[in-house]
Each structure stands twice: as structure tokens, then as C-alpha cells.
Short mmCIF file of C-alpha atoms and ligand atoms in Angstrom, two decimals:
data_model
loop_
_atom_site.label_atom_id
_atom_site.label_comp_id
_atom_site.label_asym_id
_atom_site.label_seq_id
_atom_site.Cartn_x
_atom_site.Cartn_y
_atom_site.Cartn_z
CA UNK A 1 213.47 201.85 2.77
CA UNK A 2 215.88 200.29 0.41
CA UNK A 3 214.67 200.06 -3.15
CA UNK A 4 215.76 198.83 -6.56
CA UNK A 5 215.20 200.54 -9.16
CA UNK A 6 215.24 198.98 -12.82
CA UNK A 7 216.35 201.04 -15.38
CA UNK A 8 217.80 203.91 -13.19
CA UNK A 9 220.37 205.04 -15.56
CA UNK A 10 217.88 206.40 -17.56
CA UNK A 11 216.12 209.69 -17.83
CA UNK A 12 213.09 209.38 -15.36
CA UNK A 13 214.75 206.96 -13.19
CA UNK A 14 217.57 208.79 -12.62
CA UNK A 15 215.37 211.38 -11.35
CA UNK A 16 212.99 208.66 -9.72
CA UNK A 17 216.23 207.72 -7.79
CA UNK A 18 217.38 211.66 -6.50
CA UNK A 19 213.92 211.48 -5.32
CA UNK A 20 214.11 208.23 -3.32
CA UNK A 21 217.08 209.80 -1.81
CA UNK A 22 216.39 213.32 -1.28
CA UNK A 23 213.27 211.69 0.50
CA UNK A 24 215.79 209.10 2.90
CA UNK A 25 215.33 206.09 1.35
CA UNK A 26 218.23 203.95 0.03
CA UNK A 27 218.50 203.38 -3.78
CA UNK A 28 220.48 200.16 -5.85
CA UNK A 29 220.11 200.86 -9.66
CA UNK A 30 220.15 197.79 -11.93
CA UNK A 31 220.38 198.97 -15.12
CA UNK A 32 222.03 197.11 -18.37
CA UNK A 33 222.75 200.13 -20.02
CA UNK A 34 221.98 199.41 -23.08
CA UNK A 35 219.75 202.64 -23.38
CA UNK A 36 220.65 203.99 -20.01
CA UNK A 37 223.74 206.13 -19.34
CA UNK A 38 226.15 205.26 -16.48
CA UNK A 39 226.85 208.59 -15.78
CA UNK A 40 223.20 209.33 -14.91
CA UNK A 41 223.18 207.34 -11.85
CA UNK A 42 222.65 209.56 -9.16
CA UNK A 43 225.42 209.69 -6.67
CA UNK A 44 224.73 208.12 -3.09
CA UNK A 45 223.18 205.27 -5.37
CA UNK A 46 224.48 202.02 -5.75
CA UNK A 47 224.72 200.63 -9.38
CA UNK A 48 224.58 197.28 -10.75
CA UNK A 49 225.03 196.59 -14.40
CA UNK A 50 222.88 193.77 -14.87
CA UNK A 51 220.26 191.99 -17.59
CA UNK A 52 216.40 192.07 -16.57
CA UNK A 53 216.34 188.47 -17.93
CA UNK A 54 218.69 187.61 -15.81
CA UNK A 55 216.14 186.03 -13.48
CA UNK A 56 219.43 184.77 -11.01
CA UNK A 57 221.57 187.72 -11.25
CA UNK A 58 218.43 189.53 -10.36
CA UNK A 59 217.36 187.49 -7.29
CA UNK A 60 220.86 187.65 -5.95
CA UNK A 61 221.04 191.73 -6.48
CA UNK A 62 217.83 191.69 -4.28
CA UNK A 63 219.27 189.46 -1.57
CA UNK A 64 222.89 190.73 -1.10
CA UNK A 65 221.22 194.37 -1.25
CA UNK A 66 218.44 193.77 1.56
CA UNK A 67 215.96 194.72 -0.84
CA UNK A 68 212.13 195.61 0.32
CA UNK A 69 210.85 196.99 -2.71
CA UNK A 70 211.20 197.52 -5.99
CA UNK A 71 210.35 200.71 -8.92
CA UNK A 72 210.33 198.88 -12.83
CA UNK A 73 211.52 201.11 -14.99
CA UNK A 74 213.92 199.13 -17.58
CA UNK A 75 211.72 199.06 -20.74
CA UNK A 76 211.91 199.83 -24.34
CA UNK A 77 209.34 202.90 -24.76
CA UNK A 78 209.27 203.51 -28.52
CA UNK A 79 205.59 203.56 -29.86
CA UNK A 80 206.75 203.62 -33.33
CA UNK A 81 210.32 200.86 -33.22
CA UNK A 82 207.36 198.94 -31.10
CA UNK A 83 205.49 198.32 -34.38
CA UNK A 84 208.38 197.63 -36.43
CA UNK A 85 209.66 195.06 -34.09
CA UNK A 86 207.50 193.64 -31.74
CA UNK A 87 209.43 190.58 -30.62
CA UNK A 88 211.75 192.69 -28.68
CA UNK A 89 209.07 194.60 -27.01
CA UNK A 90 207.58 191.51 -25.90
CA UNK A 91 210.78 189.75 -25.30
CA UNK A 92 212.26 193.08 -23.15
CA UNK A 93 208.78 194.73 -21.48
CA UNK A 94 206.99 191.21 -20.38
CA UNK A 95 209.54 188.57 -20.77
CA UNK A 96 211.78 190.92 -19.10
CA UNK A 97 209.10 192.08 -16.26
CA UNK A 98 207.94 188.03 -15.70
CA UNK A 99 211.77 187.72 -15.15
CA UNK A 100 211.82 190.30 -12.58
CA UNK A 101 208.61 188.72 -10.89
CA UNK A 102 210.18 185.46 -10.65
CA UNK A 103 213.50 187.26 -8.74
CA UNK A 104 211.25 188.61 -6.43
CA UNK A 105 209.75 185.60 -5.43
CA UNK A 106 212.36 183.43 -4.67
CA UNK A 107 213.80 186.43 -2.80
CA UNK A 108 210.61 187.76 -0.72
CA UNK A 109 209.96 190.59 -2.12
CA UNK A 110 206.56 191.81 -2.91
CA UNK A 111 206.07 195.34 -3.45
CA UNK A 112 206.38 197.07 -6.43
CA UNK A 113 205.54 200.16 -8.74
CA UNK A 114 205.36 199.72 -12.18
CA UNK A 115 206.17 202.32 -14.94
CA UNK A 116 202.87 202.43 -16.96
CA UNK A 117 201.80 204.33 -19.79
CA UNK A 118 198.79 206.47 -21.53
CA UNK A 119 199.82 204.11 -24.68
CA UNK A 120 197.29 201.29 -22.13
CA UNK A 121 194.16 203.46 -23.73
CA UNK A 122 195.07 203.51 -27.37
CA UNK A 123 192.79 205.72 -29.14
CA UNK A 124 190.53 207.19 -26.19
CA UNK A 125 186.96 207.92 -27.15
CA UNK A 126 186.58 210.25 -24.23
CA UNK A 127 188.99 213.32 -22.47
CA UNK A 128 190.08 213.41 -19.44
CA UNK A 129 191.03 209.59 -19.32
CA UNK A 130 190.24 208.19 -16.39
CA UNK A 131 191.83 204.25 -15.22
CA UNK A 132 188.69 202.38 -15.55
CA UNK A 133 188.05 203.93 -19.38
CA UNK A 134 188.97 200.55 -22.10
CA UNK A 135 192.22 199.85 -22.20
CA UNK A 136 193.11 198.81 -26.36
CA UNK A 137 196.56 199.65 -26.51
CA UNK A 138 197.03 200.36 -30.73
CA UNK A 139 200.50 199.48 -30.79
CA UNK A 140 203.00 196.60 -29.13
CA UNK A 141 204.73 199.36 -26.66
CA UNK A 142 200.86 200.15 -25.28
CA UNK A 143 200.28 196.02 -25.17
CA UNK A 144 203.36 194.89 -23.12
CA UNK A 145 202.72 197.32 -20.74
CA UNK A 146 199.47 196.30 -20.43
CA UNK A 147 200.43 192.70 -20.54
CA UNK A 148 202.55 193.35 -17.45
CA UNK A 149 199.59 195.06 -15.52
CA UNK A 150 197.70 192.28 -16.12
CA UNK A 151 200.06 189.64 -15.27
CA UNK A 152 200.52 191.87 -11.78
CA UNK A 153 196.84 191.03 -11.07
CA UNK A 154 197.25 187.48 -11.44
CA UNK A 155 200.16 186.73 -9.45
CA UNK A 156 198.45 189.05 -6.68
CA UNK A 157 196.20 186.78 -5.92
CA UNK A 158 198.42 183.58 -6.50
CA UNK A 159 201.75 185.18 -4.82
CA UNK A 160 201.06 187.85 -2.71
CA UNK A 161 203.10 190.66 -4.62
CA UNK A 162 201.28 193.81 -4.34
CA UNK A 163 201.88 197.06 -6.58
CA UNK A 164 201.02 200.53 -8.01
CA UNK A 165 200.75 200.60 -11.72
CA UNK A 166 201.46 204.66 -12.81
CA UNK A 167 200.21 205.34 -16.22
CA UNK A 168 202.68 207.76 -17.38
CA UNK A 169 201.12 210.73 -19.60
CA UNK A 170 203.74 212.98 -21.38
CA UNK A 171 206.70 213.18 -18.90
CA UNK A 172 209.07 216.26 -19.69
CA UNK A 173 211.29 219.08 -18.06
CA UNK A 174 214.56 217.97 -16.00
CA UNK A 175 215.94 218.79 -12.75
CA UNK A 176 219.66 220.51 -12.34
CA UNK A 177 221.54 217.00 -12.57
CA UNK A 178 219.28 215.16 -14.41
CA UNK A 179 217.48 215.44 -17.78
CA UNK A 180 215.93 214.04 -20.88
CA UNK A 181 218.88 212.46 -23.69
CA UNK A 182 217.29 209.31 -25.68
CA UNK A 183 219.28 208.17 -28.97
CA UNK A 184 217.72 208.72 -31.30
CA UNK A 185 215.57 211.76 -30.18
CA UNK A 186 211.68 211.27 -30.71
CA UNK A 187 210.03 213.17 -27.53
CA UNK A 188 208.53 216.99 -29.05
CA UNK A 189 210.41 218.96 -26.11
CA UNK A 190 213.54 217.96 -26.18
CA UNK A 191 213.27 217.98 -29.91
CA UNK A 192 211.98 221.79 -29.96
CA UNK A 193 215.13 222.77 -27.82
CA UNK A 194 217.24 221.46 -30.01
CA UNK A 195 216.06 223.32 -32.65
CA UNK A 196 216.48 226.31 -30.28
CA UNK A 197 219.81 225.41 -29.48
CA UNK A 198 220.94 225.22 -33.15
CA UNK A 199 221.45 221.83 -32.54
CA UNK A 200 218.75 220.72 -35.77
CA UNK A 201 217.45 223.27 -38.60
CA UNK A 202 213.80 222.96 -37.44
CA UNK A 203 211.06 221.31 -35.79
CA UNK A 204 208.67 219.34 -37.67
CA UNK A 205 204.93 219.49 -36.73
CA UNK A 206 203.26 216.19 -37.50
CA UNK A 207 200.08 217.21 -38.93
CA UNK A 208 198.01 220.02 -38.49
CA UNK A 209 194.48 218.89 -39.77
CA UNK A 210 193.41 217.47 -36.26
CA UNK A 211 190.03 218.22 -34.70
CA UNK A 212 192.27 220.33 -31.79
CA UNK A 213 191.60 223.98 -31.72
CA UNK A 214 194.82 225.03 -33.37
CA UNK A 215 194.72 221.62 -35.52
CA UNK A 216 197.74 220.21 -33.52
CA UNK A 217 197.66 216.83 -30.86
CA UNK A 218 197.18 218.22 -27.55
CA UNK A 219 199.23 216.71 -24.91
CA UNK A 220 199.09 216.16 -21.01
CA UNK A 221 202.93 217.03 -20.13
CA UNK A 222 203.55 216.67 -16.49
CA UNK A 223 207.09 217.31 -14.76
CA UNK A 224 209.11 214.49 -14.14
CA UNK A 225 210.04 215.60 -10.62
CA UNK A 226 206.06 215.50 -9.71
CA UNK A 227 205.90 212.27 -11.88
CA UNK A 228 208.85 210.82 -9.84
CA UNK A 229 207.30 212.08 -6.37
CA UNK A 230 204.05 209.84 -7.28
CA UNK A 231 206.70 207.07 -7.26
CA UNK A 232 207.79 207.89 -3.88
CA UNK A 233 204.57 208.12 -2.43
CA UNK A 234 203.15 205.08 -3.97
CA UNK A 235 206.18 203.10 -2.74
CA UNK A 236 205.34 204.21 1.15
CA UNK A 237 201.84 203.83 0.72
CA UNK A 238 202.26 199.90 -0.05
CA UNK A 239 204.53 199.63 2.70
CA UNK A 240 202.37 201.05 4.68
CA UNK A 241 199.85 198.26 3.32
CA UNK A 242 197.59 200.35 0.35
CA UNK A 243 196.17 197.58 -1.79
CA UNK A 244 197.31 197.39 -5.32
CA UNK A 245 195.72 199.99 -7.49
CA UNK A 246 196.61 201.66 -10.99
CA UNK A 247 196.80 205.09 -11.70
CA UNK A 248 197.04 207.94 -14.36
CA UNK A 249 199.61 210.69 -14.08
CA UNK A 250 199.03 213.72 -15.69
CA UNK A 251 198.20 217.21 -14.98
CA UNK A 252 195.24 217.55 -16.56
CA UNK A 253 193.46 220.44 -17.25
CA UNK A 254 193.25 221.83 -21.03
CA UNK A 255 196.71 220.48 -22.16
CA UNK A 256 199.09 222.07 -24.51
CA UNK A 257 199.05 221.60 -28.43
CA UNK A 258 202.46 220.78 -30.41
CA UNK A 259 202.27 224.51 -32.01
CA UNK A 260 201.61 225.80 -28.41
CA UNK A 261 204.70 223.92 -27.14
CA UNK A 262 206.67 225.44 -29.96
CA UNK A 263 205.46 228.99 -28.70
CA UNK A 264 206.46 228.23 -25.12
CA UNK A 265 210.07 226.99 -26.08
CA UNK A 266 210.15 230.72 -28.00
CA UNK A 267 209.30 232.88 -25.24
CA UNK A 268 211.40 230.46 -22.84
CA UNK A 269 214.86 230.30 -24.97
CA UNK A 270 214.45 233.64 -26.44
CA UNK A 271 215.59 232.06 -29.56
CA UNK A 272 214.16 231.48 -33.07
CA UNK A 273 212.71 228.27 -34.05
CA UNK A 274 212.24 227.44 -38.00
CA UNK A 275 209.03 225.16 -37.70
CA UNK A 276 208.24 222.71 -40.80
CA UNK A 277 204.73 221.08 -41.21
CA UNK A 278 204.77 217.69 -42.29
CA UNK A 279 202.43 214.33 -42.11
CA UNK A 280 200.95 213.02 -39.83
CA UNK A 281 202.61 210.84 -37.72
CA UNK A 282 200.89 206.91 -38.06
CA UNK A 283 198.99 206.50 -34.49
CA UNK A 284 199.49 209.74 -32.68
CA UNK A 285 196.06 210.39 -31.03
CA UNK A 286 194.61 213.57 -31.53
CA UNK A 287 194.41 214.59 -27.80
CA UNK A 288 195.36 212.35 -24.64
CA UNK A 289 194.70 214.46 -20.85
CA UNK A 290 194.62 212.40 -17.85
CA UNK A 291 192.37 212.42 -15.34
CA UNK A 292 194.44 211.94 -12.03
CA UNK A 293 191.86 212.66 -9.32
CA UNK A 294 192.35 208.54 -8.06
CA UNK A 295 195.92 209.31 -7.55
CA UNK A 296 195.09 212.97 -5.85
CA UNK A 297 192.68 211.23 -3.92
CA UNK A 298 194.15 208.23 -2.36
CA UNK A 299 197.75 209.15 -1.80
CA UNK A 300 197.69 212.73 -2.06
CA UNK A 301 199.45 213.80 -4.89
CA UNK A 302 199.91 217.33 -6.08
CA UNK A 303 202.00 218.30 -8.74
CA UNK A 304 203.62 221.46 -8.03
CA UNK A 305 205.09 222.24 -11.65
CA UNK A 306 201.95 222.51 -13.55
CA UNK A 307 202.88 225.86 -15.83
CA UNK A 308 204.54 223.98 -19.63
CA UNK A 309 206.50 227.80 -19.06
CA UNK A 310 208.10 226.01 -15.97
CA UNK A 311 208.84 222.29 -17.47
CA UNK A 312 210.07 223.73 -20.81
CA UNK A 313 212.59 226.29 -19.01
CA UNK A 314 214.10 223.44 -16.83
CA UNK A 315 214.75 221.24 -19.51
CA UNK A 316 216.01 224.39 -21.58
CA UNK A 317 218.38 225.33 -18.18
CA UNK A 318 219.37 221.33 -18.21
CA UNK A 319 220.82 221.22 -21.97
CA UNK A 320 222.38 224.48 -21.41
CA UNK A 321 224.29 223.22 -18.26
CA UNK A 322 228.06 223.39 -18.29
CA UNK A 323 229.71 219.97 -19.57
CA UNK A 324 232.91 218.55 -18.77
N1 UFG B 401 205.55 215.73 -32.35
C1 UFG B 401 205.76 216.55 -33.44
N2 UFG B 401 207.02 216.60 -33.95
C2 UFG B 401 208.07 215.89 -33.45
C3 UFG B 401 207.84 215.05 -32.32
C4 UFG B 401 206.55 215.00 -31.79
O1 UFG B 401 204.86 217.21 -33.94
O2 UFG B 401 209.19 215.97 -33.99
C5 UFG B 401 204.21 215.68 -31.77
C6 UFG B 401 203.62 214.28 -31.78
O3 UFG B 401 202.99 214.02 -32.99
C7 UFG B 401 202.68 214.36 -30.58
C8 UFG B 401 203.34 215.36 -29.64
O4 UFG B 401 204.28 216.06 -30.43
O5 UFG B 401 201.46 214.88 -31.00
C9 UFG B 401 204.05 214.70 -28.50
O6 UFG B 401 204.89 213.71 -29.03
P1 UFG B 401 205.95 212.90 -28.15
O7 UFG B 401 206.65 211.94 -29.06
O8 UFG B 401 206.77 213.85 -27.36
O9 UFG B 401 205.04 212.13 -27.10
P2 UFG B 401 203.81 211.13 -27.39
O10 UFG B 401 202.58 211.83 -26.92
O11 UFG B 401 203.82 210.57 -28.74
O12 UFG B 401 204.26 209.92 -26.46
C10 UFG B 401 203.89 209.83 -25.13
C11 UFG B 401 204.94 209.01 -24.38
C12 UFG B 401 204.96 207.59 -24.92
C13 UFG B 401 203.57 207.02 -24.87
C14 UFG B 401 202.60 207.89 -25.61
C15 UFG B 401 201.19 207.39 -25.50
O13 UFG B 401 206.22 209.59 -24.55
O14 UFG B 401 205.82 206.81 -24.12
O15 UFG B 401 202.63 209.22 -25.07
O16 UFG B 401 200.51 207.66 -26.69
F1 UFG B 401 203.53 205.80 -25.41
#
């Protein structure tokens, strides 16, 4: 299948993409680069450097490249900038996204999987979370995305597009090529190994008052290789004809608190890291675990790196990797 893939210059759709190709499919990334990095587009893909409101640009890419479906992945995905500046969450994640609908219109294209997140549920009132709990996103990253779900719906029924929204829990870990680097920093692993690495003084734990067991949010981190196989398999599943559907992807289970994170990244670097305690940070739910039987059930999926040991010590392998 050939595929486009939005935002593929960044971290989980450069690993998104090696998956697409490991698996046989073709890949075109259209990415502006404005957060993404050019040299994290996988080799054997083609790149385009292009805006997602460039609703022409777009349809063009889609047409010249044979396109037959599509992974959305360009998005800003800062809960905390989100609040501070809305406009250019809504401007970027559903301006952006209607932009991208509009492309594939006019250039018959009409399947798609959608790069969701746990931000959808806001503050959940029960654990695991599963898709049909209330969705009341507490901050603008958590409502564009679920602006864009909803708008998917709607032009379902009215154009035919059909798609697989994947509500992203706490993606982490890296493969050998390709690995976690925002600017500026905000995710708790990479953070951590930094600290490991020498690379910042400490970690900072925000908050430790929470109703958790050690007093620390509890997390649901999955792998982004099993994250980006979901992709994979949802995007042969609607060619195959599934009906749209949304689901959670997580691992589940008991989760992992900040402190026991910390731990983990001790035992796995074998290196000292000076922790600091420090407020809470505004809107951080106390624990978020998926539930991700719909996904398990309908298409199969398994994640096969469950063990935070194993995520942790690929990411730690990925920042350690020789640079040119
Ligand atoms: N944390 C710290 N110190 C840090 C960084 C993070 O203690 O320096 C804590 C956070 O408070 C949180 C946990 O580590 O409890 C994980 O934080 P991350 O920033 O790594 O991830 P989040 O759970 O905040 O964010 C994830 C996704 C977002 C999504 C959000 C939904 O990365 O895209 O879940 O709430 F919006």
C-alpha cells in the first residue's frame, strides 16, 4: 500500500514509517519541519517538505504519489504551550486536519488513521479507561484532538472517508535508528535519561501528595514500536473494509509511577540520578491506564514490549548511539 504519513519527521512517525516499510508498504512523509527533523526520515521513504494548511500542495502530494491512504501525525502535542496558546492548537491540530480532509477529497482518498490521545478523557473518574468512558478533554491539546475525531464522524457519513482514531497513552522507548528528541524536552523518560547521562543536574518529580501508592502519577507507557504496529494494522484492516472505530493504546495493567520510572532508569543506566521534588504540575491526572481490549479484540493487537525495564533500556541504548 502506499501511504502518507503527516508529520513523519518526527519521533513516532519516523518509527510509524520503518514500520510501514519493514511491513512492505510504501511510505511519502509530508512533514514541514517545523518540529520534525529531516534527518529522521527513514530511508526508503520519500519526503516532502510541505504545510498541512496547504490544502493544494497537499492534494497534489496525494495525486502525483498514488496515494491510498493516509497516517495524521503532524500536530502540536504540548498539554501545557496548549493552554498558553490555544489559537495555534486550533489553528495547527483542526484547521490543519480539516485542511488535510479537504486534500483528500478532491483527490479520492478515504482512509485514514488518526493520531489520538488519552488527553480526549481529561480527568478520568474511573481506571482502566475504556473508549466509550466521557470524553472532557481539560486542556486545548485534549480538545483539538477531539475536535478532529468528531469532525471524522461527520464527514463519514457525508463523504465516505473512513478511519481509525488511536488514543495514544504514554508512548516511550526508541528503536536502533529512531528515538524520542522534542525541543524543549517535557516527556519524564527522556527527561530521566538525561539526568542519567549528565546531560541535566536532576530530575524533578512533580508532586508527590497524589492518592497513588507511592504518591506519584501513575502512567500507562507503551513502546512506540507496538504503538506504531497498531498503526499498521489499523491501516490494513480499513483496506480491507473494517468500519471506522476509535481506540485506546496502552498496555494496561498496574502502570508505573514517576518515582518507579526513576528506579527503572537506575537499574537500567547503572548511573546515579539526583531526584528533586517539586509542585505539582497544573492538570497532570493522578493516574491514566488504558484499557485496550477493543483494539486486542478487533484487529489483534499485542504489544510485545510490555516490561518499562525493556522501553527505558532502548531509549537509554538510542541516546547512547554513536553520532556523526
Ligand atoms: N513528570 C515529572 N517530571 C518531569 C516530567 C514529567 O514528574 O520532569 C511526570 C508528570 O507529572 C507525569 C509523568 O511524569 O505524571 C509523565 O509525564 P509526561 O510529560 O512524560 O507525559 P504525560 O502523561 O503528561 O503526557 C502524556 C502524553 C501527552 C498527553 C497526555 C494526556 O505525552 O501527549 O499524556 O494526559 F496529552
Amino acid at each position: 500500500m502506499r501511504v502518507m504519513v503527516t508529520g513523519g519527521a518526527g519521533y513516532i512517525g519516523s518509527v510509524v514509517t520503518e514500520e510501514l516499510l519493514k511491513g512492505g508498504d510504501e511510505a511519502v512523509v509530508y512533514d514541514s519541519l517545523y518540529k520534525g527533523h529531516r534527518e529522521a526520515v527513514v530511508e526508503g521513504a520519500t519526503f516532502v517538505k510541505g504545510d498541512l494548511l496547504d490544502t493544494a500542495f497537499l492534494r497534489d502530494t496525494l495525486v502525483k504519489h498514488r496515494i491510498e491512504a493516509v497516517v495524521h501525525m503532524a500536530a502540536d502535542s504540548l498539554v501545557g504551550e496548549s493552554v498558553k496558546e490555544p489559537a495555534k492548537y486550533f489553528r495547527n491540530n483542526v484547521l490543519g486536519g480539516l485542511s488535510l480532509l479537504d486534500a483528500m477529497r478532491e483527490a479520492k482518498v478515504s482512509s485514514l488513521v488518526f493520531s489520538s490521545t488519552a488527553a480526549v478523557y481529561g480527568e478520568p473518574a474511573k481506571q482502566p479507561i475504556e473508549e466509550s468512558d466521557p470524553t472532557e478533554p481539560t486542556n486545548p491539546y485534549g480538545e483539538t484532538k477531539l475536535a478532529f475525531e468528531r469532525a471524522l464522524r461527520w464527514y463519514e457519513g457525508a463523504y465516505g472517508v473512513r478511519f481509525v482514531s488511536l488514543r495514544y497513552f504514554n508512548a516511550a522507548g526508541a528503536t536502533e535508528r529512531c528515538g524520542e528528541r522534542h525541543h524543549p524536552e517535557t516527556h519524564l523518560i527522556p527527561l530521566v535519561l538525561q539526568a542519567a547521562a549528565g546531560e541535566r543536574p536532576d530530575i524533578t518529580v512533580f508532586g508527590e501528595d497524589y492518592a497513588t501508592p507511592d504518591g506519584t502519577c501513575v502512567r500507562d507507557y507503551i513502546h512506540v514500536v507496538d504503538l506504531a504496529q497498531a498503526h499498521v494494522l489499523a491501516l490494513h484492516a480499513l483496506a480491507k473494509g473494517h468500519p471506522s472505530a476509535i481506540y485506546n493504546l496502552g498496555c494496561g495493567g498496574e502502570g508505573y509511577s514517576v518515582k518507579q520510572v526513576i528506579d527503572c532508569a537506575r537499574r537500567v543506566t547503572q548511573r546515579d540520578i539526583p531526584v528533586r521534588v517539586g509542585a505539582r504540575r497544573p492538570g497532570d491526572p493522578a493516574v491514566l491506564i488504558a484499557s485496550s481490549s477493543r483494539i486486542m479484540r478487533e484487529l489483534g493487537w499485542r504489544p510485545q514490549q510490555q516490561q518499562l525495564e525493556a522501553i527505558v533500556a532502548s531509549a537509554w541504548r538510542w541516546m547512547q548511539r554513536p553520532r556523526a
